[in-house]
């Protein structure tokens, strides 16, 4: 959520930027916001992957117990 807010602010700054220096500053802000968004997405995917592995193990254990 924080990354989305930063990206929105960066996008607005880019739209309002006048002059080369301000545009470069706004583009830098936009790139940093994208990088933070990607980092948040990767962290979320890692958590989901770990949770999926845990659920798969639990399911396999339950299936083995039921099969006995």
Coordinates of C-alpha atoms in Angstrom, one line a residue:
X1 CA 0.0 0.0 0.0
X2 CA 2.8 2.4 0.8
X3 CA 4.5 1.6 -2.5
X4 CA 1.2 2.4 -4.3
X5 CA 1.0 5.7 -2.5
X6 CA 4.6 6.6 -3.4
X7 CA 4.0 5.7 -7.0
X8 CA 0.9 7.9 -7.2
X9 CA 2.8 10.8 -5.7
X10 CA 5.7 10.2 -8.1
X11 CA 3.3 10.1 -11.0
X12 CA 1.7 13.4 -9.9
X13 CA 5.1 15.0 -9.5
X14 CA 6.1 13.8 -13.0
X15 CA 2.9 15.3 -14.4
X16 CA 3.5 18.6 -12.7
X17 CA 7.3 18.8 -13.3
X18 CA 8.5 21.8 -15.3
X19 CA 12.1 22.1 -16.4
X20 CA 14.7 19.4 -17.0
X21 CA 15.9 19.2 -13.4
X22 CA 12.4 18.8 -12.0
X23 CA 11.6 16.1 -14.6
X24 CA 14.8 14.2 -13.7
X25 CA 13.9 14.4 -10.0
X26 CA 10.4 13.3 -10.7
X27 CA 11.6 10.4 -12.9
X28 CA 14.0 9.3 -10.2
X29 CA 11.2 9.4 -7.7
X30 CA 9.0 7.3 -10.0
X31 CA 11.8 4.7 -10.5
X32 CA 12.3 4.4 -6.8
X33 CA 8.6 3.9 -6.2
X34 CA 8.5 1.2 -8.9
X35 CA 11.5 -0.5 -7.3
X36 CA 9.8 -0.4 -3.9
X37 CA 6.6 -1.8 -5.4
X38 CA 8.5 -4.7 -7.0
X39 CA 10.3 -5.4 -3.7
X40 CA 6.9 -5.5 -1.9
X41 CA 5.5 -7.9 -4.6
X42 CA 8.6 -10.2 -4.3
X43 CA 8.2 -10.3 -0.5
X44 CA 4.5 -11.1 -0.9
X45 CA 5.3 -13.9 -3.4
X46 CA 7.8 -15.4 -1.0
X47 CA 5.3 -15.5 1.8
X48 CA 2.7 -17.0 -0.4
X49 CA 5.2 -19.7 -1.6
X50 CA 6.1 -20.6 2.0
X51 CA 2.4 -20.8 2.9
X52 CA 1.7 -23.0 -0.1
X53 CA 4.5 -25.4 0.9
X54 CA 3.2 -25.6 4.4
X55 CA -0.4 -26.3 3.3
X56 CA 0.9 -28.9 0.8
X57 CA 2.8 -30.7 3.5
X58 CA -0.2 -30.6 5.9
X59 CA -2.5 -31.9 3.2
X60 CA -0.1 -34.8 2.3
X61 CA 0.2 -35.7 6.0
X62 CA -3.6 -35.7 6.4
X63 CA -4.0 -37.8 3.3
X64 CA -1.4 -40.3 4.6
X65 CA -3.2 -40.5 7.9
X66 CA -6.6 -41.0 6.3
X67 CA -5.2 -43.7 4.0
X68 CA -4.0 -45.8 7.0

